[in-house]
Amino acid sequence: MSDAVPILKIGTTLLVSIQVDLQDDTALQLQEDVAERITRTGARGVIIDISGLEIVDSFIGRMLASVAAVSRVLDARTVVVGMRPAVAITMVELGLSLGGVRTALDVERGLALLAPEHESAEDVLLAAAEREAR
Amino acid sequence: MTTAPVATATATERLEVRADSDVVRVRQLVRAVAQKARLSLVDQTKLVTAASELARNTLVYGGGGDVEVELVTDGRRSGVRAVFSDEGPGIADLDLALTDGWTSGSGLGLGLSGSRRLVEQFSIDTAPGAGTRVEIATWSR
Ligand SMILES: Nc1ncnc2c1ncn2[C@@H]1O[C@H](COP(=O)(O)OP(=O)(O)OP(=O)(O)O)[C@@H](O)[C@H]1O
Ligand SMILES: [Mg+2]
């Protein structure tokens, strides 16, 4: 397992927070780590926070799409959050579409997307905190 | 018609591209020079993304090579010029290679065609057996 990217568990959701510029082999390793954590923890959702990324090129774009695809097969949903505006503009011009990958503006909205309809992100965080406390 | 700015370089930095970690270094260098050239954040992001694609091509298809990055000026505007060179197999059919979605490997086939859209100036010099040289530049507004 690589320790360049921390994977945290919040309730039944994995939070993958990419805070450093990833080299290609680290990105591939992360893909494996996420799949492994989903099966080990039974997580139902994955949030990938890319607010720390200054660019998303074709390689990272492909990695995000494939994490989402693998998660789906493992019965977990993926939301990519925190994309910077300049990154979004550049990705579109590059021709990169994150087809099939759900996106949200930030972690809180991402959690809300993954939560059952009646739950707010706050409820999810609260429930997770309660579970942790037990 | 606008004529391309006549550029004079004020500083040149050269990096070898032999491993994944070198591609990260190229991104960082291009970012630093783009900031010096006072490119807008969006233009910086486009240029760094293009540089990342081209450096990866140098590594993966060219078998490694080098990148030269320089801060350039035409007296009025500043800009960044980057040249990616390798002595690999070259590109036999350039039109095909520049087609969105065409890849000879397992990529998305967006690196060359996409990076051409992301920068202001883009040119390729390549021939089978003679390596590949891609030059890009973006100028401040
Ligand atoms: N430096 C190079 N030397 C030899 N061939 C190259 C070089 N750069 C690109 N090519 C050829 O051009 C094709 C298209 O390149 P491009 O970067 O657009 O796509 P890709 O690298 O295959 O996929 P992507 O960049 O989207 O991951 C490559 O598949 C390769 O055959
Ligand atoms: Mg490429």
PDB file of N, CA, C and O and ligand atoms in Angstrom, chain A residues 57-59 62 94 96, chain B residues 52-64 84-94 96-115 124 126 131-134, ligand 1:
ATOM      1  N   ASP A  57      -4.603  15.428 -16.011  1.00  0.00           N
ATOM      2  CA  ASP A  57      -4.285  15.141 -17.409  1.00  0.00           C
ATOM      3  C   ASP A  57      -4.931  13.812 -17.800  1.00  0.00           C
ATOM      4  O   ASP A  57      -5.719  13.250 -17.028  1.00  0.00           O
ATOM      5  N   SER A  58      -4.613  13.305 -18.988  1.00  0.00           N
ATOM      6  CA  SER A  58      -5.308  12.106 -19.466  1.00  0.00           C
ATOM      7  C   SER A  58      -5.059  10.899 -18.552  1.00  0.00           C
ATOM      8  O   SER A  58      -5.929  10.063 -18.374  1.00  0.00           O
ATOM      9  N   PHE A  59      -3.886  10.852 -17.951  1.00  0.00           N
ATOM     10  CA  PHE A  59      -3.571   9.694 -17.104  1.00  0.00           C
ATOM     11  C   PHE A  59      -4.387   9.705 -15.811  1.00  0.00           C
ATOM     12  O   PHE A  59      -4.999   8.697 -15.438  1.00  0.00           O
ATOM     13  N   ARG A  62      -8.034   9.086 -16.537  1.00  0.00           N
ATOM     14  CA  ARG A  62      -8.292   7.660 -16.752  1.00  0.00           C
ATOM     15  C   ARG A  62      -8.328   6.925 -15.413  1.00  0.00           C
ATOM     16  O   ARG A  62      -9.147   6.039 -15.189  1.00  0.00           O
ATOM     17  N   LEU A  94      -9.003  19.717 -23.269  1.00  0.00           N
ATOM     18  CA  LEU A  94      -8.170  18.556 -23.587  1.00  0.00           C
ATOM     19  C   LEU A  94      -8.997  17.465 -24.267  1.00  0.00           C
ATOM     20  O   LEU A  94      -8.480  16.668 -25.037  1.00  0.00           O
ATOM     21  N   LEU A  96     -11.142  15.554 -22.376  1.00  0.00           N
ATOM     22  CA  LEU A  96     -11.301  14.517 -21.369  1.00  0.00           C
ATOM     23  C   LEU A  96     -12.681  14.644 -20.734  1.00  0.00           C
ATOM     24  O   LEU A  96     -13.005  15.675 -20.166  1.00  0.00           O
TER      25      LEU A  96
ATOM     26  N   SER B  52       2.612  17.962 -19.323  1.00  0.00           N
ATOM     27  CA  SER B  52       2.516  16.643 -18.692  1.00  0.00           C
ATOM     28  C   SER B  52       2.256  15.568 -19.746  1.00  0.00           C
ATOM     29  O   SER B  52       2.900  14.508 -19.744  1.00  0.00           O
ATOM     30  N   GLU B  53       1.332  15.853 -20.663  1.00  0.00           N
ATOM     31  CA  GLU B  53       1.027  14.898 -21.737  1.00  0.00           C
ATOM     32  C   GLU B  53       2.255  14.644 -22.603  1.00  0.00           C
ATOM     33  O   GLU B  53       2.572  13.496 -22.939  1.00  0.00           O
ATOM     34  N   LEU B  54       2.941  15.724 -22.986  1.00  0.00           N
ATOM     35  CA  LEU B  54       4.061  15.580 -23.917  1.00  0.00           C
ATOM     36  C   LEU B  54       5.261  14.905 -23.249  1.00  0.00           C
ATOM     37  O   LEU B  54       5.945  14.086 -23.869  1.00  0.00           O
ATOM     38  N   ALA B  55       5.498  15.231 -21.976  1.00  0.00           N
ATOM     39  CA  ALA B  55       6.607  14.591 -21.264  1.00  0.00           C
ATOM     40  C   ALA B  55       6.341  13.092 -21.110  1.00  0.00           C
ATOM     41  O   ALA B  55       7.250  12.271 -21.228  1.00  0.00           O
ATOM     42  N   ARG B  56       5.084  12.732 -20.871  1.00  0.00           N
ATOM     43  CA  ARG B  56       4.747  11.308 -20.756  1.00  0.00           C
ATOM     44  C   ARG B  56       4.956  10.599 -22.090  1.00  0.00           C
ATOM     45  O   ARG B  56       5.463   9.482 -22.142  1.00  0.00           O
ATOM     46  N   ASN B  57       4.582  11.253 -23.187  1.00  0.00           N
ATOM     47  CA  ASN B  57       4.823  10.658 -24.509  1.00  0.00           C
ATOM     48  C   ASN B  57       6.320  10.452 -24.741  1.00  0.00           C
ATOM     49  O   ASN B  57       6.741   9.422 -25.282  1.00  0.00           O
ATOM     50  N   THR B  58       7.131  11.468 -24.352  1.00  0.00           N
ATOM     51  CA  THR B  58       8.583  11.358 -24.492  1.00  0.00           C
ATOM     52  C   THR B  58       9.087  10.122 -23.757  1.00  0.00           C
ATOM     53  O   THR B  58       9.910   9.361 -24.267  1.00  0.00           O
ATOM     54  N   LEU B  59       8.537   9.902 -22.559  1.00  0.00           N
ATOM     55  CA  LEU B  59       8.956   8.777 -21.738  1.00  0.00           C
ATOM     56  C   LEU B  59       8.449   7.440 -22.303  1.00  0.00           C
ATOM     57  O   LEU B  59       9.231   6.504 -22.516  1.00  0.00           O
ATOM     58  N   VAL B  60       7.142   7.392 -22.578  1.00  0.00           N
ATOM     59  CA  VAL B  60       6.510   6.106 -22.931  1.00  0.00           C
ATOM     60  C   VAL B  60       6.832   5.680 -24.365  1.00  0.00           C
ATOM     61  O   VAL B  60       7.194   4.534 -24.609  1.00  0.00           O
ATOM     62  N   TYR B  61       6.689   6.609 -25.313  1.00  0.00           N
ATOM     63  CA  TYR B  61       6.877   6.246 -26.729  1.00  0.00           C
ATOM     64  C   TYR B  61       8.286   6.561 -27.228  1.00  0.00           C
ATOM     65  O   TYR B  61       8.801   5.876 -28.097  1.00  0.00           O
ATOM     66  N   GLY B  62       8.869   7.639 -26.692  1.00  0.00           N
ATOM     67  CA  GLY B  62      10.193   8.043 -27.159  1.00  0.00           C
ATOM     68  C   GLY B  62      11.304   7.281 -26.455  1.00  0.00           C
ATOM     69  O   GLY B  62      12.476   7.425 -26.804  1.00  0.00           O
ATOM     70  N   GLY B  63      10.936   6.526 -25.407  1.00  0.00           N
ATOM     71  CA  GLY B  63      11.952   5.785 -24.659  1.00  0.00           C
ATOM     72  C   GLY B  63      12.803   6.692 -23.778  1.00  0.00           C
ATOM     73  O   GLY B  63      13.911   6.340 -23.392  1.00  0.00           O
ATOM     74  N   GLY B  64      12.257   7.864 -23.461  1.00  0.00           N
ATOM     75  CA  GLY B  64      12.998   8.823 -22.644  1.00  0.00           C
ATOM     76  C   GLY B  64      13.615   9.898 -23.522  1.00  0.00           C
ATOM     77  O   GLY B  64      13.730   9.729 -24.741  1.00  0.00           O
ATOM     78  N   PHE B  84      10.206  19.286 -26.194  1.00  0.00           N
ATOM     79  CA  PHE B  84      10.284  17.889 -25.744  1.00  0.00           C
ATOM     80  C   PHE B  84      10.973  17.079 -26.829  1.00  0.00           C
ATOM     81  O   PHE B  84      10.465  16.991 -27.941  1.00  0.00           O
ATOM     82  N   SER B  85      12.137  16.513 -26.523  1.00  0.00           N
ATOM     83  CA  SER B  85      12.882  15.782 -27.551  1.00  0.00           C
ATOM     84  C   SER B  85      13.214  14.368 -27.117  1.00  0.00           C
ATOM     85  O   SER B  85      13.545  14.130 -25.961  1.00  0.00           O
ATOM     86  N   ASP B  86      13.112  13.459 -28.078  1.00  0.00           N
ATOM     87  CA  ASP B  86      13.579  12.100 -27.824  1.00  0.00           C
ATOM     88  C   ASP B  86      14.192  11.540 -29.090  1.00  0.00           C
ATOM     89  O   ASP B  86      14.047  12.111 -30.168  1.00  0.00           O
ATOM     90  N   GLU B  87      14.917  10.447 -28.929  1.00  0.00           N
ATOM     91  CA  GLU B  87      15.534   9.794 -30.083  1.00  0.00           C
ATOM     92  C   GLU B  87      14.919   8.428 -30.292  1.00  0.00           C
ATOM     93  O   GLU B  87      15.578   7.465 -30.654  1.00  0.00           O
ATOM     94  N   GLY B  88      13.600   8.379 -30.051  1.00  0.00           N
ATOM     95  CA  GLY B  88      12.857   7.127 -30.188  1.00  0.00           C
ATOM     96  C   GLY B  88      12.484   6.845 -31.631  1.00  0.00           C
ATOM     97  O   GLY B  88      13.105   7.378 -32.560  1.00  0.00           O
ATOM     98  N   PRO B  89      11.433   6.035 -31.832  1.00  0.00           N
ATOM     99  CA  PRO B  89      11.069   5.548 -33.170  1.00  0.00           C
ATOM    100  C   PRO B  89      10.471   6.617 -34.086  1.00  0.00           C
ATOM    101  O   PRO B  89      10.343   6.371 -35.291  1.00  0.00           O
ATOM    102  N   GLY B  90      10.104   7.778 -33.538  1.00  0.00           N
ATOM    103  CA  GLY B  90       9.449   8.789 -34.365  1.00  0.00           C
ATOM    104  C   GLY B  90       8.003   8.409 -34.640  1.00  0.00           C
ATOM    105  O   GLY B  90       7.540   7.344 -34.233  1.00  0.00           O
ATOM    106  N   ILE B  91       7.286   9.305 -35.329  1.00  0.00           N
ATOM    107  CA  ILE B  91       5.869   9.063 -35.633  1.00  0.00           C
ATOM    108  C   ILE B  91       5.716   8.968 -37.146  1.00  0.00           C
ATOM    109  O   ILE B  91       6.016   9.920 -37.869  1.00  0.00           O
ATOM    110  N   ALA B  92       5.261   7.808 -37.611  1.00  0.00           N
ATOM    111  CA  ALA B  92       5.181   7.587 -39.060  1.00  0.00           C
ATOM    112  C   ALA B  92       4.026   8.377 -39.677  1.00  0.00           C
ATOM    113  O   ALA B  92       4.195   9.035 -40.698  1.00  0.00           O
ATOM    114  N   ASP B  93       2.871   8.311 -39.054  1.00  0.00           N
ATOM    115  CA  ASP B  93       1.703   9.011 -39.592  1.00  0.00           C
ATOM    116  C   ASP B  93       1.251  10.079 -38.597  1.00  0.00           C
ATOM    117  O   ASP B  93       0.490   9.812 -37.670  1.00  0.00           O
ATOM    118  N   LEU B  94       1.727  11.299 -38.820  1.00  0.00           N
ATOM    119  CA  LEU B  94       1.486  12.381 -37.862  1.00  0.00           C
ATOM    120  C   LEU B  94       0.007  12.782 -37.806  1.00  0.00           C
ATOM    121  O   LEU B  94      -0.526  13.066 -36.736  1.00  0.00           O
ATOM    122  N   LEU B  96      -2.533  10.926 -38.259  1.00  0.00           N
ATOM    123  CA  LEU B  96      -3.231   9.913 -37.467  1.00  0.00           C
ATOM    124  C   LEU B  96      -2.950  10.129 -35.983  1.00  0.00           C
ATOM    125  O   LEU B  96      -3.868  10.120 -35.155  1.00  0.00           O
ATOM    126  N   ALA B  97      -1.676  10.358 -35.645  1.00  0.00           N
ATOM    127  CA  ALA B  97      -1.286  10.547 -34.247  1.00  0.00           C
ATOM    128  C   ALA B  97      -1.975  11.763 -33.637  1.00  0.00           C
ATOM    129  O   ALA B  97      -2.229  11.817 -32.440  1.00  0.00           O
ATOM    130  N   LEU B  98      -2.301  12.755 -34.489  1.00  0.00           N
ATOM    131  CA  LEU B  98      -2.941  13.981 -34.000  1.00  0.00           C
ATOM    132  C   LEU B  98      -4.468  13.882 -34.001  1.00  0.00           C
ATOM    133  O   LEU B  98      -5.155  14.863 -33.741  1.00  0.00           O
ATOM    134  N   THR B  99      -4.988  12.696 -34.303  1.00  0.00           N
ATOM    135  CA  THR B  99      -6.432  12.496 -34.290  1.00  0.00           C
ATOM    136  C   THR B  99      -6.911  12.203 -32.870  1.00  0.00           C
ATOM    137  O   THR B  99      -6.346  11.346 -32.199  1.00  0.00           O
ATOM    138  N   ASP B 100      -7.933  12.930 -32.424  1.00  0.00           N
ATOM    139  CA  ASP B 100      -8.520  12.682 -31.100  1.00  0.00           C
ATOM    140  C   ASP B 100      -8.895  11.217 -30.963  1.00  0.00           C
ATOM    141  O   ASP B 100      -9.608  10.677 -31.808  1.00  0.00           O
ATOM    142  N   GLY B 101      -8.400  10.584 -29.933  1.00  0.00           N
ATOM    143  CA  GLY B 101      -8.817   9.209 -29.652  1.00  0.00           C
ATOM    144  C   GLY B 101      -7.935   8.142 -30.283  1.00  0.00           C
ATOM    145  O   GLY B 101      -8.101   6.963 -30.008  1.00  0.00           O
ATOM    146  N   TRP B 102      -6.965   8.557 -31.119  1.00  0.00           N
ATOM    147  CA  TRP B 102      -6.108   7.524 -31.707  1.00  0.00           C
ATOM    148  C   TRP B 102      -4.902   7.249 -30.812  1.00  0.00           C
ATOM    149  O   TRP B 102      -4.174   8.160 -30.438  1.00  0.00           O
ATOM    150  N   THR B 103      -4.710   6.004 -30.473  1.00  0.00           N
ATOM    151  CA  THR B 103      -3.546   5.614 -29.677  1.00  0.00           C
ATOM    152  C   THR B 103      -2.961   4.326 -30.221  1.00  0.00           C
ATOM    153  O   THR B 103      -3.700   3.465 -30.701  1.00  0.00           O
ATOM    154  N   SER B 104      -1.640   4.212 -30.190  1.00  0.00           N
ATOM    155  CA  SER B 104      -1.017   2.962 -30.608  1.00  0.00           C
ATOM    156  C   SER B 104      -0.837   2.071 -29.388  1.00  0.00           C
ATOM    157  O   SER B 104      -0.463   0.917 -29.486  1.00  0.00           O
ATOM    158  N   GLY B 105      -1.085   2.633 -28.218  1.00  0.00           N
ATOM    159  CA  GLY B 105      -0.908   1.881 -26.979  1.00  0.00           C
ATOM    160  C   GLY B 105      -2.235   1.691 -26.274  1.00  0.00           C
ATOM    161  O   GLY B 105      -3.229   1.317 -26.893  1.00  0.00           O
ATOM    162  N   SER B 106      -2.247   1.982 -24.969  1.00  0.00           N
ATOM    163  CA  SER B 106      -3.475   1.790 -24.199  1.00  0.00           C
ATOM    164  C   SER B 106      -3.970   3.107 -23.622  1.00  0.00           C
ATOM    165  O   SER B 106      -4.710   3.143 -22.650  1.00  0.00           O
ATOM    166  N   GLY B 107      -3.523   4.230 -24.230  1.00  0.00           N
ATOM    167  CA  GLY B 107      -3.946   5.533 -23.724  1.00  0.00           C
ATOM    168  C   GLY B 107      -5.321   5.922 -24.242  1.00  0.00           C
ATOM    169  O   GLY B 107      -6.030   5.103 -24.829  1.00  0.00           O
ATOM    170  N   LEU B 108      -5.675   7.170 -24.027  1.00  0.00           N
ATOM    171  CA  LEU B 108      -6.955   7.679 -24.510  1.00  0.00           C
ATOM    172  C   LEU B 108      -6.782   8.344 -25.878  1.00  0.00           C
ATOM    173  O   LEU B 108      -7.748   8.737 -26.510  1.00  0.00           O
ATOM    174  N   GLY B 109      -5.537   8.487 -26.309  1.00  0.00           N
ATOM    175  CA  GLY B 109      -5.281   9.134 -27.588  1.00  0.00           C
ATOM    176  C   GLY B 109      -5.617  10.612 -27.586  1.00  0.00           C
ATOM    177  O   GLY B 109      -6.012  11.184 -28.601  1.00  0.00           O
ATOM    178  N   LEU B 110      -5.443  11.233 -26.422  1.00  0.00           N
ATOM    179  CA  LEU B 110      -5.784  12.659 -26.300  1.00  0.00           C
ATOM    180  C   LEU B 110      -4.567  13.543 -26.078  1.00  0.00           C
ATOM    181  O   LEU B 110      -4.641  14.760 -26.164  1.00  0.00           O
ATOM    182  N   GLY B 111      -3.420  12.920 -25.786  1.00  0.00           N
ATOM    183  CA  GLY B 111      -2.246  13.694 -25.388  1.00  0.00           C
ATOM    184  C   GLY B 111      -1.802  14.704 -26.435  1.00  0.00           C
ATOM    185  O   GLY B 111      -1.699  15.900 -26.161  1.00  0.00           O
ATOM    186  N   LEU B 112      -1.549  14.241 -27.652  1.00  0.00           N
ATOM    187  CA  LEU B 112      -1.050  15.124 -28.706  1.00  0.00           C
ATOM    188  C   LEU B 112      -2.137  16.086 -29.182  1.00  0.00           C
ATOM    189  O   LEU B 112      -1.943  17.304 -29.197  1.00  0.00           O
ATOM    190  N   SER B 113      -3.283  15.540 -29.570  1.00  0.00           N
ATOM    191  CA  SER B 113      -4.350  16.383 -30.114  1.00  0.00           C
ATOM    192  C   SER B 113      -4.854  17.359 -29.052  1.00  0.00           C
ATOM    193  O   SER B 113      -5.095  18.536 -29.334  1.00  0.00           O
ATOM    194  N   GLY B 114      -4.978  16.881 -27.819  1.00  0.00           N
ATOM    195  CA  GLY B 114      -5.480  17.738 -26.742  1.00  0.00           C
ATOM    196  C   GLY B 114      -4.487  18.821 -26.377  1.00  0.00           C
ATOM    197  O   GLY B 114      -4.847  19.982 -26.201  1.00  0.00           O
ATOM    198  N   SER B 115      -3.204  18.481 -26.292  1.00  0.00           N
ATOM    199  CA  SER B 115      -2.248  19.505 -25.878  1.00  0.00           C
ATOM    200  C   SER B 115      -2.099  20.577 -26.965  1.00  0.00           C
ATOM    201  O   SER B 115      -1.838  21.728 -26.669  1.00  0.00           O
ATOM    202  N   ILE B 124       5.475  20.046 -34.401  1.00  0.00           N
ATOM    203  CA  ILE B 124       6.124  18.749 -34.240  1.00  0.00           C
ATOM    204  C   ILE B 124       7.088  18.504 -35.387  1.00  0.00           C
ATOM    205  O   ILE B 124       6.781  18.793 -36.532  1.00  0.00           O
ATOM    206  N   THR B 126       9.164  15.262 -36.654  1.00  0.00           N
ATOM    207  CA  THR B 126       9.380  13.830 -36.405  1.00  0.00           C
ATOM    208  C   THR B 126       9.482  13.075 -37.716  1.00  0.00           C
ATOM    209  O   THR B 126       8.982  13.531 -38.748  1.00  0.00           O
ATOM    210  N   GLY B 131      13.431  10.065 -34.265  1.00  0.00           N
ATOM    211  CA  GLY B 131      13.040  10.717 -33.016  1.00  0.00           C
ATOM    212  C   GLY B 131      11.916  11.724 -33.199  1.00  0.00           C
ATOM    213  O   GLY B 131      11.393  11.902 -34.311  1.00  0.00           O
ATOM    214  N   THR B 132      11.551  12.364 -32.107  1.00  0.00           N
ATOM    215  CA  THR B 132      10.427  13.305 -32.121  1.00  0.00           C
ATOM    216  C   THR B 132      10.793  14.555 -31.321  1.00  0.00           C
ATOM    217  O   THR B 132      11.415  14.462 -30.260  1.00  0.00           O
ATOM    218  N   ARG B 133      10.413  15.707 -31.866  1.00  0.00           N
ATOM    219  CA  ARG B 133      10.658  16.966 -31.179  1.00  0.00           C
ATOM    220  C   ARG B 133       9.362  17.770 -31.227  1.00  0.00           C
ATOM    221  O   ARG B 133       8.851  18.063 -32.310  1.00  0.00           O
ATOM    222  N   VAL B 134       8.808  18.068 -30.062  1.00  0.00           N
ATOM    223  CA  VAL B 134       7.568  18.847 -30.000  1.00  0.00           C
ATOM    224  C   VAL B 134       7.872  20.167 -29.293  1.00  0.00           C
ATOM    225  O   VAL B 134       8.469  20.176 -28.217  1.00  0.00           O
TER     226      VAL B 134
HETATM  227  N1  LIG C   1       7.374  10.984 -28.636  1.00  0.00           N
HETATM  228  C1  LIG C   1       6.741  10.063 -29.379  1.00  0.00           C
HETATM  229  N2  LIG C   1       7.444   9.127 -30.070  1.00  0.00           N
HETATM  230  C2  LIG C   1       6.817   8.178 -30.814  1.00  0.00           C
HETATM  231  N3  LIG C   1       5.455   8.102 -30.956  1.00  0.00           N
HETATM  232  C3  LIG C   1       4.710   8.999 -30.286  1.00  0.00           C
HETATM  233  C4  LIG C   1       5.288  10.029 -29.479  1.00  0.00           C
HETATM  234  N4  LIG C   1       4.295  10.777 -28.966  1.00  0.00           N
HETATM  235  C5  LIG C   1       3.146  10.244 -29.430  1.00  0.00           C
HETATM  236  N5  LIG C   1       3.384   9.174 -30.226  1.00  0.00           N
HETATM  237  C6  LIG C   1       2.376   8.348 -30.933  1.00  0.00           C
HETATM  238  O1  LIG C   1       1.193   9.107 -31.094  1.00  0.00           O
HETATM  239  C7  LIG C   1       0.085   8.441 -30.511  1.00  0.00           C
HETATM  240  C8  LIG C   1      -0.882   9.442 -29.953  1.00  0.00           C
HETATM  241  O2  LIG C   1      -0.310  10.110 -28.828  1.00  0.00           O
HETATM  242  P1  LIG C   1      -1.265  10.721 -27.721  1.00  0.00           P
HETATM  243  O3  LIG C   1      -0.439  11.317 -26.650  1.00  0.00           O
HETATM  244  O4  LIG C   1      -2.252  11.599 -28.423  1.00  0.00           O
HETATM  245  O5  LIG C   1      -2.077   9.466 -27.203  1.00  0.00           O
HETATM  246  P2  LIG C   1      -1.603   8.315 -26.182  1.00  0.00           P
HETATM  247  O6  LIG C   1      -0.328   8.693 -25.535  1.00  0.00           O
HETATM  248  O7  LIG C   1      -1.643   7.038 -26.943  1.00  0.00           O
HETATM  249  O8  LIG C   1      -2.775   8.351 -25.111  1.00  0.00           O
HETATM  250  P3  LIG C   1      -2.995   9.468 -23.967  1.00  0.00           P
HETATM  251  O9  LIG C   1      -1.927  10.512 -24.119  1.00  0.00           O
HETATM  252  O10 LIG C   1      -4.353  10.026 -24.202  1.00  0.00           O
HETATM  253  O11 LIG C   1      -2.895   8.708 -22.680  1.00  0.00           O
HETATM  254  C9  LIG C   1       0.684   7.517 -29.472  1.00  0.00           C
HETATM  255  O12 LIG C   1      -0.165   6.409 -29.208  1.00  0.00           O
HETATM  256  C10 LIG C   1       1.999   7.112 -30.150  1.00  0.00           C
HETATM  257  O13 LIG C   1       1.789   6.080 -31.093  1.00  0.00           O
END
